[in-house]
Short mmCIF file of C-alpha atoms and ligand atoms in Angstrom, two decimals:
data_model
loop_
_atom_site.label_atom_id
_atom_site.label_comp_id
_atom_site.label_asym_id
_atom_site.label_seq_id
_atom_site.Cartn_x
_atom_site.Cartn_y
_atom_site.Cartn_z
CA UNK A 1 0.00 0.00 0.00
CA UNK A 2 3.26 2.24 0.81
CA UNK A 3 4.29 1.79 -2.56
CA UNK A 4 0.84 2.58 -4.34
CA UNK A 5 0.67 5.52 -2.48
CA UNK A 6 4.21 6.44 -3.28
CA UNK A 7 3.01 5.70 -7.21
CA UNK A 8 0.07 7.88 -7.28
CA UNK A 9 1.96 11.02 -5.77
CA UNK A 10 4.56 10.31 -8.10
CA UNK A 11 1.91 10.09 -10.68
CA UNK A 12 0.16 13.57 -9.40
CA UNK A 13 3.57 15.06 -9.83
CA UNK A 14 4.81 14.38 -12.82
CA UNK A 15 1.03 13.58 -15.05
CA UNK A 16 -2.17 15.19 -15.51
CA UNK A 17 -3.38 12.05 -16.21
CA UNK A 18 -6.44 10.74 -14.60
CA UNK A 19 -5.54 7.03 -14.57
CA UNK A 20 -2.57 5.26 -13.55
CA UNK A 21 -0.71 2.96 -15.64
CA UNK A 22 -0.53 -0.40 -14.81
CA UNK A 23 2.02 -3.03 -13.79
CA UNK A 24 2.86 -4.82 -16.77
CA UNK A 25 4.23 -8.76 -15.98
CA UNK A 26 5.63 -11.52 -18.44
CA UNK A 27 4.19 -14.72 -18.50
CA UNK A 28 6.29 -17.32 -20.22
CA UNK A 29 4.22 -19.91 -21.62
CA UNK A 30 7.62 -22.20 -22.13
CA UNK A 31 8.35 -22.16 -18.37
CA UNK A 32 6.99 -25.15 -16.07
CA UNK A 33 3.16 -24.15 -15.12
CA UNK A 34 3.96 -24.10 -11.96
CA UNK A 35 6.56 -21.24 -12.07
CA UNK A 36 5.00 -19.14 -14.34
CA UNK A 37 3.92 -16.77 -11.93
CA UNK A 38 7.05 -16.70 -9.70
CA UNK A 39 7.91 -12.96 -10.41
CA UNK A 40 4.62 -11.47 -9.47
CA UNK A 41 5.43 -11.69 -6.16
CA UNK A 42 8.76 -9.49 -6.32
CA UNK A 43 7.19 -6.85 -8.77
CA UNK A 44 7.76 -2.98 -7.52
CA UNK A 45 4.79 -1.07 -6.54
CA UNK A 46 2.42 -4.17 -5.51
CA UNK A 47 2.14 -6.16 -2.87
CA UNK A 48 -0.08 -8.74 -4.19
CA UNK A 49 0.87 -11.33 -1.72
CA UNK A 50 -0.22 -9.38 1.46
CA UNK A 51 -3.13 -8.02 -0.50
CA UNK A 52 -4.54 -11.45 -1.16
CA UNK A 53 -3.56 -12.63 2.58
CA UNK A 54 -5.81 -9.78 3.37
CA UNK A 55 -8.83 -10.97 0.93
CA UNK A 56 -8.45 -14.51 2.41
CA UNK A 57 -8.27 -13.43 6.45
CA UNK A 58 -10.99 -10.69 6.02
CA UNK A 59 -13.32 -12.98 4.13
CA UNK A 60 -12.35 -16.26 4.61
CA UNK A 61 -10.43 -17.64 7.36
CA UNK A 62 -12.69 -17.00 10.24
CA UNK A 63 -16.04 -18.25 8.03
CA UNK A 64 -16.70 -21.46 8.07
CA UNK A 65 -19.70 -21.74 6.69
CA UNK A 66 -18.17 -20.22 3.74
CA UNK A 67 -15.34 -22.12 3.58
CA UNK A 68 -17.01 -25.53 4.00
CA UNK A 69 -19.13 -25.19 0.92
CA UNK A 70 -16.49 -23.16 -1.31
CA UNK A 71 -14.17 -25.99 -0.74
CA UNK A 72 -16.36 -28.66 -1.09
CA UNK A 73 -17.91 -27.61 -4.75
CA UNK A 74 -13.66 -27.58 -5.74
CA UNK A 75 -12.92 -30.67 -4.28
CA UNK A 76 -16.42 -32.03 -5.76
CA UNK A 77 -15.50 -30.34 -9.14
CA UNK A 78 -11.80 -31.79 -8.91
CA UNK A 79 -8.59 -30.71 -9.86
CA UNK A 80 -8.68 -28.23 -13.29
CA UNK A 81 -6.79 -29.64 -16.36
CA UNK A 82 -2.61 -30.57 -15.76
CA UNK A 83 -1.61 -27.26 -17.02
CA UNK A 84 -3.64 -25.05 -15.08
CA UNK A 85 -3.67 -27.37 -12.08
CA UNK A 86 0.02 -26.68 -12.00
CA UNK A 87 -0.31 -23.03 -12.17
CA UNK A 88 -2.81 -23.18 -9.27
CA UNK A 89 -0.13 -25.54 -7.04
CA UNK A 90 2.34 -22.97 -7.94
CA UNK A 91 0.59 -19.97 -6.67
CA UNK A 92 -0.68 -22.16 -3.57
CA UNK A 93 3.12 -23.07 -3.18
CA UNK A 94 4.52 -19.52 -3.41
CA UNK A 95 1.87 -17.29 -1.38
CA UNK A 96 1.36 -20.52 1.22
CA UNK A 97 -2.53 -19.89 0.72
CA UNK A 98 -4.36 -23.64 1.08
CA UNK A 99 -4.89 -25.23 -2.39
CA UNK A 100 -8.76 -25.66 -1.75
CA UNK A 101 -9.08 -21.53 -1.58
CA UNK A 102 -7.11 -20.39 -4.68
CA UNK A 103 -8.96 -23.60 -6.27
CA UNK A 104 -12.03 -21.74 -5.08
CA UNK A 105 -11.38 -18.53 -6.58
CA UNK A 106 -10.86 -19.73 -9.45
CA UNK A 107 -14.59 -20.05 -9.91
CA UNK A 108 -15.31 -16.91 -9.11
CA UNK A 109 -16.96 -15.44 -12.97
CA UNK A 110 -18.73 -18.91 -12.31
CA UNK A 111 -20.30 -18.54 -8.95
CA UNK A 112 -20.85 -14.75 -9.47
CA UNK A 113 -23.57 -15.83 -11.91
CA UNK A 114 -26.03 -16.73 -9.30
CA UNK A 115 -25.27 -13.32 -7.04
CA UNK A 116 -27.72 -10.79 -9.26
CA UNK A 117 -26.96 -7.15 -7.47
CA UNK A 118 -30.22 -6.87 -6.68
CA UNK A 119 -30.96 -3.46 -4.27
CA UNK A 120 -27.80 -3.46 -2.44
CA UNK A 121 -25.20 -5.55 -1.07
CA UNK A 122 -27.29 -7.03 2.02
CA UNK A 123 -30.48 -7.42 0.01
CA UNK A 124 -28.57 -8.90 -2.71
CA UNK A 125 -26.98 -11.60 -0.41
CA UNK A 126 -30.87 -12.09 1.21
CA UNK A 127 -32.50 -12.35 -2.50
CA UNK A 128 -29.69 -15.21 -3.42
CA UNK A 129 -29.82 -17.26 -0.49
CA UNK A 130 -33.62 -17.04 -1.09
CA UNK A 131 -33.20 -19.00 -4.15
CA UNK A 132 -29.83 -21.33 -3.36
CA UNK A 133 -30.47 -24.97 -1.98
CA UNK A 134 -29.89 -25.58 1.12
CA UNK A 135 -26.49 -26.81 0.79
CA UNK A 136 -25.13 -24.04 -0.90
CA UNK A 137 -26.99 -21.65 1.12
CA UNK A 138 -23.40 -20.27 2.88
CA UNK A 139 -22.06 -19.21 -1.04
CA UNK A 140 -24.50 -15.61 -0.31
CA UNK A 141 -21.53 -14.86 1.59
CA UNK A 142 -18.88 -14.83 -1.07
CA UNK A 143 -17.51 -11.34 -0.77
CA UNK A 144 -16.53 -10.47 -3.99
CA UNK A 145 -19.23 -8.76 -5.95
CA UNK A 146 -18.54 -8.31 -10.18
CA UNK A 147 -17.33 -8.56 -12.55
CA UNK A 148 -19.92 -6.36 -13.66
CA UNK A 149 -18.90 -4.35 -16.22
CA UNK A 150 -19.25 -1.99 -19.13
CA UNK A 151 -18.10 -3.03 -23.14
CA UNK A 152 -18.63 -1.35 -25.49
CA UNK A 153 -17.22 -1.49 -29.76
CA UNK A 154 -17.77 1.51 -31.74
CA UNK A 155 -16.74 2.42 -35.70
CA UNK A 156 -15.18 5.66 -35.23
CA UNK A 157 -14.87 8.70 -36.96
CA UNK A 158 -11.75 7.52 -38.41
CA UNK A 159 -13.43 4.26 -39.45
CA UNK A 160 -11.22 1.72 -37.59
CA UNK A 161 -13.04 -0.34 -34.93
CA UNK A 162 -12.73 0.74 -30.95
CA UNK A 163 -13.46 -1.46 -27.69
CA UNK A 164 -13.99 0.48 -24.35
CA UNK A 165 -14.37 -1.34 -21.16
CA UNK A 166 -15.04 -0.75 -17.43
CA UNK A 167 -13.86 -3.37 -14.87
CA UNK A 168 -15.97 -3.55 -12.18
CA UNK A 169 -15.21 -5.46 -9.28
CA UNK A 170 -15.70 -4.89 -5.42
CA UNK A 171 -14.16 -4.62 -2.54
CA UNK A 172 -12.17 -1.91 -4.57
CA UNK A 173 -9.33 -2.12 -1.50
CA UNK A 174 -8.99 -5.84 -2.83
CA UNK A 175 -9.46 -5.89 -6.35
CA UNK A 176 -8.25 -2.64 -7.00
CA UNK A 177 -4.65 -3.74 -5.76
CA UNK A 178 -4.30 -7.40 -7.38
CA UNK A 179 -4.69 -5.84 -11.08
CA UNK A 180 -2.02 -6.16 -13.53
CA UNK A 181 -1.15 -6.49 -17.38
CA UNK A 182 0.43 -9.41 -18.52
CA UNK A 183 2.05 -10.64 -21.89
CA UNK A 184 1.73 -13.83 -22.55
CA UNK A 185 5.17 -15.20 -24.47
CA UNK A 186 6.50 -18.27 -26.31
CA UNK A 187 9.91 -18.17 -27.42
CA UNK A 188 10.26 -14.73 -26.26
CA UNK A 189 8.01 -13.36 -28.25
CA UNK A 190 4.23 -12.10 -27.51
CA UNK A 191 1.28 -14.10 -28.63
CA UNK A 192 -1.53 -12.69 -26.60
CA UNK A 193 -2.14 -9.86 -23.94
CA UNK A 194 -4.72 -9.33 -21.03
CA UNK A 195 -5.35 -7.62 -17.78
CA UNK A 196 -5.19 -9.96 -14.87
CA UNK A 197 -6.48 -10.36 -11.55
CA UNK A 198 -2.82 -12.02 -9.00
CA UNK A 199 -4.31 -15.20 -7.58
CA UNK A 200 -6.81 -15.68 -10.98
CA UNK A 201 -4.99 -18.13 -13.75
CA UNK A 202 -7.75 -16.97 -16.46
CA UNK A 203 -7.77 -13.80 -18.76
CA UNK A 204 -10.45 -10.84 -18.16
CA UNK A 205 -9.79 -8.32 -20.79
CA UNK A 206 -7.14 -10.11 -23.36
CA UNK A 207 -6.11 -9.37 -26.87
CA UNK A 208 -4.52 -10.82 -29.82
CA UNK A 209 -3.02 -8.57 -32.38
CA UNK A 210 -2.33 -8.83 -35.89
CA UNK A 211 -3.45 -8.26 -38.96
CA UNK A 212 -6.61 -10.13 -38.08
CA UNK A 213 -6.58 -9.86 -34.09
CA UNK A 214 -8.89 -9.94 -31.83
CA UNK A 215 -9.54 -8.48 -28.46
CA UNK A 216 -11.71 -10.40 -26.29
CA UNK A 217 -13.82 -8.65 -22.87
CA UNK A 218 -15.36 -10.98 -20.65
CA UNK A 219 -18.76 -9.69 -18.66
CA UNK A 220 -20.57 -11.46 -15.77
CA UNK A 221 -24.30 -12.21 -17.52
CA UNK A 222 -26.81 -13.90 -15.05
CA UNK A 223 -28.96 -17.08 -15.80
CA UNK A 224 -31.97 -16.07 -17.65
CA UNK A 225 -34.01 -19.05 -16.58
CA UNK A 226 -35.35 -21.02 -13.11
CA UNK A 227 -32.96 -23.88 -12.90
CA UNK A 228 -29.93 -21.77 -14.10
CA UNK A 229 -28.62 -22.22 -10.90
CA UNK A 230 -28.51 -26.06 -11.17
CA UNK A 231 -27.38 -26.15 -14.72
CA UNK A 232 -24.13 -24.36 -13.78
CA UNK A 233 -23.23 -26.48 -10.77
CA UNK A 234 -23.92 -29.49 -13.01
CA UNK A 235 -21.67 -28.08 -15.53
CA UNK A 236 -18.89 -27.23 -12.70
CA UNK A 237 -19.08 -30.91 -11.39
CA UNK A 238 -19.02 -32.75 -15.19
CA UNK A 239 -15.41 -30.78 -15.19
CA UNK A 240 -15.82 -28.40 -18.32
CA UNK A 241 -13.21 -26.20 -18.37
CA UNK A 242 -13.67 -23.02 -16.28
CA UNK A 243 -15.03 -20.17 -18.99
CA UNK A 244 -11.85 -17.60 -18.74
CA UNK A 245 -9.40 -21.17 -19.22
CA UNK A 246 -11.38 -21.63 -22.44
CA UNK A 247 -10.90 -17.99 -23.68
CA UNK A 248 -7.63 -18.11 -22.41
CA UNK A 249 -6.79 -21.24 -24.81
CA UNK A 250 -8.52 -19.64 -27.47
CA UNK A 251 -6.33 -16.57 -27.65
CA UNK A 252 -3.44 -18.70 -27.31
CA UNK A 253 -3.95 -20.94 -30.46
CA UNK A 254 -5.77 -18.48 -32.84
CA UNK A 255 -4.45 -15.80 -34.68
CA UNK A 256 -7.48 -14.37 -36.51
CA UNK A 257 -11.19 -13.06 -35.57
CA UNK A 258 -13.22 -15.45 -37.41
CA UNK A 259 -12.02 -18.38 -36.08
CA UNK A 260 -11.91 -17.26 -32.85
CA UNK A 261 -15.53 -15.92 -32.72
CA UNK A 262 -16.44 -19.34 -34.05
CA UNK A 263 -14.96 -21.04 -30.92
CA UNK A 264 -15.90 -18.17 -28.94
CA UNK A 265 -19.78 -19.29 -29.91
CA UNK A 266 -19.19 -23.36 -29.66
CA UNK A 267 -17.09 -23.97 -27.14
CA UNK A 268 -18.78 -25.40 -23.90
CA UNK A 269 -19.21 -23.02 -21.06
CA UNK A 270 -19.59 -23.93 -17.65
CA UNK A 271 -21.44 -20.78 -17.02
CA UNK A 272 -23.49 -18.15 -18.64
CA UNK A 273 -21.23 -15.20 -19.84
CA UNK A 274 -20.84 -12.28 -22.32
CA UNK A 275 -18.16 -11.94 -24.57
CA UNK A 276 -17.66 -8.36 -26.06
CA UNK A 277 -15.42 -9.09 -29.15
CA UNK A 278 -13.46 -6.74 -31.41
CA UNK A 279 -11.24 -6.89 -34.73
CA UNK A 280 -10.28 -4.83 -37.49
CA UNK A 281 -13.67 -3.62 -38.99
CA UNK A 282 -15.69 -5.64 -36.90
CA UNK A 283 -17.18 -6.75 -33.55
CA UNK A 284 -19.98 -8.60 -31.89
CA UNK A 285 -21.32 -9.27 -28.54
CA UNK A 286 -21.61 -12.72 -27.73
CA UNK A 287 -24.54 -13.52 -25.20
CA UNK A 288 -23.77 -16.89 -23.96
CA UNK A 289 -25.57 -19.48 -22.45
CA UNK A 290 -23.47 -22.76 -21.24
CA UNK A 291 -24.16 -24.82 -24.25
CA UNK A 292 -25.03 -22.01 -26.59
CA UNK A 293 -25.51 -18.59 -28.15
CA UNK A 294 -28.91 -17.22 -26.37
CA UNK A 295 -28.08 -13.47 -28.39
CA UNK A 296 -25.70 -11.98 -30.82
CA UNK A 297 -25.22 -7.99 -31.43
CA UNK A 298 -22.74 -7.31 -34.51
CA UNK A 299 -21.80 -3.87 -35.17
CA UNK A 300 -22.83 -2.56 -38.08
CA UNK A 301 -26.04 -4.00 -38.53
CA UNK A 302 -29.01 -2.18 -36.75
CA UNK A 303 -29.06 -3.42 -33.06
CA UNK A 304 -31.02 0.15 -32.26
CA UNK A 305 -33.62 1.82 -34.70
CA UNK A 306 -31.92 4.93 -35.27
CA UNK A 307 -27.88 4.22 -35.41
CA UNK A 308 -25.94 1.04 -35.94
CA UNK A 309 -22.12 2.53 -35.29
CA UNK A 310 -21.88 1.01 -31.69
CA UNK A 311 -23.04 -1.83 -29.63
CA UNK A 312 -23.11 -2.22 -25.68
CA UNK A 313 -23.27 -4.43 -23.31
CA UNK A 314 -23.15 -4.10 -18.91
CA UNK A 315 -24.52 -7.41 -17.20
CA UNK A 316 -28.00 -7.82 -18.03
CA UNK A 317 -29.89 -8.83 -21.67
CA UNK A 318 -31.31 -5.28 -22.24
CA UNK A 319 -32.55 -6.45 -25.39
CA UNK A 320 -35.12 -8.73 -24.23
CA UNK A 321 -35.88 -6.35 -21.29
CA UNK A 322 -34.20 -7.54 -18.45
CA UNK A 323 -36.09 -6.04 -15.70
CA UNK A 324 -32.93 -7.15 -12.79
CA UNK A 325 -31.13 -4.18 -15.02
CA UNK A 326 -33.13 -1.73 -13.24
CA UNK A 327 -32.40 -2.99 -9.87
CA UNK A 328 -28.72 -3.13 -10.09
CA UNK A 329 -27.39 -0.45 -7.94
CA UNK A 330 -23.69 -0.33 -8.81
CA UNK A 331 -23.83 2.75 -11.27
CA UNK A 332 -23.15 5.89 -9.76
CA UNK A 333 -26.73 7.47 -10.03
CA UNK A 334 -27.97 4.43 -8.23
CA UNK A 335 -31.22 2.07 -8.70
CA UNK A 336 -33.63 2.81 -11.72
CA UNK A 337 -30.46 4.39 -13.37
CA UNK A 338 -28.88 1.57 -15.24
CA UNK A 339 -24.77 2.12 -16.60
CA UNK A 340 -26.18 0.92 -19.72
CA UNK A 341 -28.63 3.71 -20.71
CA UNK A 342 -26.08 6.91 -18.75
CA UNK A 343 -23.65 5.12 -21.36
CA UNK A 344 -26.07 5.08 -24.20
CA UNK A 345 -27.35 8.95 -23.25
CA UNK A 346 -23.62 10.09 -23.73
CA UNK A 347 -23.02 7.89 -26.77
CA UNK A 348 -25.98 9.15 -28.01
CA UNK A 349 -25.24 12.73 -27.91
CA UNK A 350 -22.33 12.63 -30.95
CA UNK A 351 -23.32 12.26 -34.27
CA UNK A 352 -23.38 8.63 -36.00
CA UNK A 353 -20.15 7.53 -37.40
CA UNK A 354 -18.57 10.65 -35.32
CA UNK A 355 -17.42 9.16 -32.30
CA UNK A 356 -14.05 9.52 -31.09
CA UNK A 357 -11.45 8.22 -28.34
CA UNK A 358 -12.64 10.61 -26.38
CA UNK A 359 -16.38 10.22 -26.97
CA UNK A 360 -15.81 6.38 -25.75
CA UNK A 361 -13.05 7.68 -22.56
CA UNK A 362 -15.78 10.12 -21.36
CA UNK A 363 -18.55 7.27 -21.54
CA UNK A 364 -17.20 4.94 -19.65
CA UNK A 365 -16.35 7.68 -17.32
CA UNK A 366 -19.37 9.01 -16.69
CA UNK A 367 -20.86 9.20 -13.92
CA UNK A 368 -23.68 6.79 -14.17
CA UNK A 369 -21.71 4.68 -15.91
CA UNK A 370 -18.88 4.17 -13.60
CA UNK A 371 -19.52 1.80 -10.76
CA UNK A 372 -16.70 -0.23 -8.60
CA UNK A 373 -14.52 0.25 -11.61
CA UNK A 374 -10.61 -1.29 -10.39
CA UNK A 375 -9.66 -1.17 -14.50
CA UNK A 376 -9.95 0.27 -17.44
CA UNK A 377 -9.52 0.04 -21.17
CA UNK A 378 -9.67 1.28 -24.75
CA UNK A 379 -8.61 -1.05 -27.64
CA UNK A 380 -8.24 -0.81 -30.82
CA UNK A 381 -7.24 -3.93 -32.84
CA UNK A 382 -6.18 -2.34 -35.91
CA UNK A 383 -4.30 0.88 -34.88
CA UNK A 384 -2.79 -1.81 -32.00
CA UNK A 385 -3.85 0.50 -29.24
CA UNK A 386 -3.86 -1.76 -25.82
CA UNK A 387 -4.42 1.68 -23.37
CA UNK A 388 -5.33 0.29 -20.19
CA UNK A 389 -5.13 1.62 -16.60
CA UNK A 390 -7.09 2.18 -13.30
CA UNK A 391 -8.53 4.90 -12.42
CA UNK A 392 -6.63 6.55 -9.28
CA UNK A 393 -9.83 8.08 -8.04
CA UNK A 394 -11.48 5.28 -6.09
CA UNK A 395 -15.29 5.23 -4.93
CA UNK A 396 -15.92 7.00 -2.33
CA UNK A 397 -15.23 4.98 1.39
CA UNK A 398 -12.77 3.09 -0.91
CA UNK A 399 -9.54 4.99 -0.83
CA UNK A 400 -6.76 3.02 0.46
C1 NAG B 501 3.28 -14.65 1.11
O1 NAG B 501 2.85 -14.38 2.42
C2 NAG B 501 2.82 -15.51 3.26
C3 NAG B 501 2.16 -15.11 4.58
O2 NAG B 501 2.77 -13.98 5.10
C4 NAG B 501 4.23 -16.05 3.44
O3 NAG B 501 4.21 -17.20 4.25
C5 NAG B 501 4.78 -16.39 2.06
O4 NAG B 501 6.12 -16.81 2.17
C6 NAG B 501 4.71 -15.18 1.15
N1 NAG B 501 5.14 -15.57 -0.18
C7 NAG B 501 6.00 -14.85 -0.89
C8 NAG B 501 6.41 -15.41 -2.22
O5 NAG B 501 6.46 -13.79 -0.52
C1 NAG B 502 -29.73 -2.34 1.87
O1 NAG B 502 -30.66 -3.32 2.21
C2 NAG B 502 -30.82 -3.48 3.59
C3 NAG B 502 -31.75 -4.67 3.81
O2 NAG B 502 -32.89 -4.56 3.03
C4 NAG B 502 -31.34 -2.17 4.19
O3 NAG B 502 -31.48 -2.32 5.59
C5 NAG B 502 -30.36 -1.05 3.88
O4 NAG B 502 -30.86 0.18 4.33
C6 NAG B 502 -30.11 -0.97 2.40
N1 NAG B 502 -29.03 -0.01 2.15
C7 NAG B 502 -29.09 0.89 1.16
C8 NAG B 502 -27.87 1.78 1.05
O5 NAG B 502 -30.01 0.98 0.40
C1 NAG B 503 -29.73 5.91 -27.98
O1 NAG B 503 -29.95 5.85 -29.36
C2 NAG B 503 -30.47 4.61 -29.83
C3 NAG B 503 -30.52 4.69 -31.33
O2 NAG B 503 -31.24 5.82 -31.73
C4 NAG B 503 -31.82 4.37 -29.22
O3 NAG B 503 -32.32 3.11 -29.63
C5 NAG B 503 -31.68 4.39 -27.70
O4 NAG B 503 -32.95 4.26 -27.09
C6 NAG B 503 -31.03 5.66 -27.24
N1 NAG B 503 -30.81 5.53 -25.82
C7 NAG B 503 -30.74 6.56 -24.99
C8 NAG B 503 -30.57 6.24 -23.56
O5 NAG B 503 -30.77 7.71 -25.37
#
C-alpha cells in the first residue's frame, strides 16, 4: 500500500493524467506451469501477496460456513486440467494460501452468476440465499461482488473499430490492488495480452493482435431461466473447463477473428457469460448461455432503430428487457439508473459515425456509468492501441 501511495503522488507530480498505468508482468508460456507466476510476487509497486492474505483473512479464514461449501464444490469439481492445475499448485506453493481456496477462486466469474446485485449488497446476499439450496446456502456470503462491467465497440470517426471497457469489481481495496497487465510469451516473443487479476490463472480483458486480431472482454451475464442455478453447478461438477481457461486457450492458439468468434460461440461453457469481441472492422457481442448462443449484437447492422455505429453491453440482456437491469445499484446514479442507458445517453449525444477516443473515454467515465470500476480500457485492434489503466480516483469509502 506504501508503494501505491508512493506511485500515485509520483503520478500527481509528474502527469495530468487521470488514470494510472498499470504493472505490466511476463508470462512465459515455455516455463513449467507451476513457475509461471514466480515474479509477481517481487514486482515494484504491488504487494499482491499481502493483499490477497488480506482478501483470504478478512473474508475467509474466520467463516466457516463459507469455507465448507467453497471448498467442497472444488474438491467435488476436482482438480482443473494438468496445465492449469500446476499453475494453481504454484501460486498455492509460493503465497502458502491452502490449495482448496485459490482452487475456489478460481470459480469466481462462475459462482458470481447466481449473485444478481439486486438493491444493495445485504439485500442482494438475502435475495440469493432465497433461491440457493440448502447446501449451498453459505455461497450468499462470497464477498466479492462483479465482474460487472461496461463493453462497449464503436466504428469511429476515423473508421477503424474501438473497444472500451469498465472493470468492475468490489471490494475496490482488494481488487483494486491485485490488477495487472500481462504478456503472454513463447519463445520470447508475444502471442496474446490481457489484464489480470494475482491469484486468478484466467484472462479478463485479453487481446490478440495482428493483422486479423482480436480483443476479447469478458462480462458477468446472469442465468436467464429457473434452474440456471442447477445447470451451472452441473456443468462445474461434469469438469468443463472453467469459462476464462477456455478464452484463455482460445487466444493462445488463434491468430485471426473469425475463427476465434467461431470457438468463442461453440465452445462449452460452464457458465453463462458475455463476450464483447473486437477486430479490425468488426465486432460482436456474444450472449452466452453454457451450451449455446442465447443473443448476438454485430456492429454494423441495426441493433437500435436509429444508429448502428456502436453496440453495448453491462450485465443484463437489455434487449429482451431484463427487468434485474433496473435494480442493479452499482452505477453511480444508483437504482432505476442503469450504466447501460447513462452510457447510451452520452453515446448518443455525438453524431453517428462521429465518435471519437474521447467520446468512448468520457462514456465509460461518466458518472452513471462508472460503478466499482478497479480497471480500465480502450482497444483498438487495428491501430494496435492496448491503453489500459485504473482509475486513481477510487469510490468513495474506498480509498486506500
Ligand atoms: C506470502 O505471504 C505468506 C504469509 O505472510 C508467506 O508465508 C509467504 O512466504 C509469502 N510468499 C512470498 C512469495 O512472498
Ligand atoms: C440495503 O438493504 C438493507 C436490507 O434490506 C437495508 O437495511 C439497507 O438500508 C439498504 N441499504 C441501502 C444503502 O439501500
Ligand atoms: C440511444 O440511441 C439509440 C438509437 O437511436 C436508441 O435506440 C436508444 O434508445 C437511445 N438511448 C438513450 C438512452 O438515449
Amino acid at each position: 500500500m506504501r508503494c501505491l501511495l508512493t506511485l500515485l503522488t509520483l503520478l500527481t507530480l509528474f502527469s495530468s493524467s487521470t488514470a494510472k498505468d498499470l504493472e505490466t508482468y511476463e508470462i512465459n508460456l515455455d516455463l513449467d506451469p507451476s513457475v509461471r507466476y514466480a515474479g509477481l510476487f517481487d514486482l515494484p509497486n504491488t504487494n499482491f501477496n499481502e493483499t490477497v492474505w488480506k482478501f483470504y483473512n478478512d473474508y475467509f479464514a474466520n467463516d466457516a460456513l463459507l469455507t465448507d461449501v467453497l471448498y467442497g464444490i472444488a474438491h467435488k469439481r476436482g482438480f482443473e486440467n494438468e496445465e492449469q492445475q500446476a499453475e494453481i499448485q504454484g501460486l498455492s506453493d509460493m503465497s502458502k494460501l491452502p490449495l482448496p481456496f485459490v482452487q475456489g477462486i478460481q470459480m469466481l466469474y462462475e459462482l458470481q452468476t447466481i449473485m444478481v446485485p439486486i438493491v444493495n449488497f445485504t439485500k442482494s446476499a438475502e435475495e440469493a440465499s432465497k433461491i440457493l439450496p440448502e447446501e449451498y446456502k453459505a455461497l450468499s456470503r462470497i464477498p466479492w461482488r462483479g465482474p460487472g462491467c461496461t463493453g462497449i465497440i464503436a466504428r469511429a470517426s476515423d473508421n477503424t473499430v474501438y473497444h472500451a471497457r469498465n472493470l468492475d469489481f468490489s471490494p475496490v481495496d482488494i481488487m483494486g490492488n491485485l490488477v495487472y497487465n500481462a504478456v503472454f510469451t513463447k519463445n520470447g516473443e508475444e502471442i496474446f495480452r490481457s489484464q489480470m487479476v494475482a491469484g486468478y490463472t484466467m484472462v479478463i480483458t485479453g487481446a490478440r493482435f495482428g493483422d486479423d486480431g482480436y480483443a476479447i472482454e469478458r462480462n458477468t451475464r446472469y442465468a436467464d431461466h429457473k434452474g440456471g442455478f442447477e445447470e451451472m453447478m452441473k456443468n462445474l461438477f461434469s469438469g468443463r473447463n472453467l469459462n476464462g481457461w477456455s478464452l484463455r486457450k482460445i487466444l493462445e492458439e488463434t491468430d485471426n477473428y473469425d475463427d476465434a468468434v467461431e470457438q468463442i460461440e461453440s465452445v462449452e461453457y460452464t457458465s453463462t457469460e458475455y463476450a464483447i469481441v473486437s477486430g479490425v472492422q468488426k465486432g460482436r457481442i456474444i450472449s452466452r448461455n453454457p451450451d449455446n448462443v442465447a443473443h448476438l449484437q454485430i456492429l454494423d447492422q441495426p441493433n437500435y432503430k436509429e444508429r448502428s455505429d456502436y453496440i453495448i453491453i453491462t450485465n443484463f440482456d437489455y434487449f429482451w428487457g431484463d427487468v434485474r437491469e433496473w435494480f442493479d445499484p452499482t452505477g453511480g446514479n444508483g437504482m432505476f439508473h442503469p450504466r447501460r442507458i447513462a452510457a447510451q445517453k452520452y453515446l448518443n449525444n455525438t453524431v453517428e459515425g462521429e465518435i471519437t477516443y474521447d467520446d468512448l473515454w468520457g462514456a465509460i467515465n461518466d458518472k452513471g456509468v462508472f460503478a466499482d470500476t478497479i480497471f480500465q480500457a480502450i482497444i483498438n485492434v487495428e491501430r494496435g492501441v492496448w491503453d489500459v489503466s485504473q482509475p486513481d480516483v477510487l469510490p468513495e469509502g474506498q480509498h486506500m
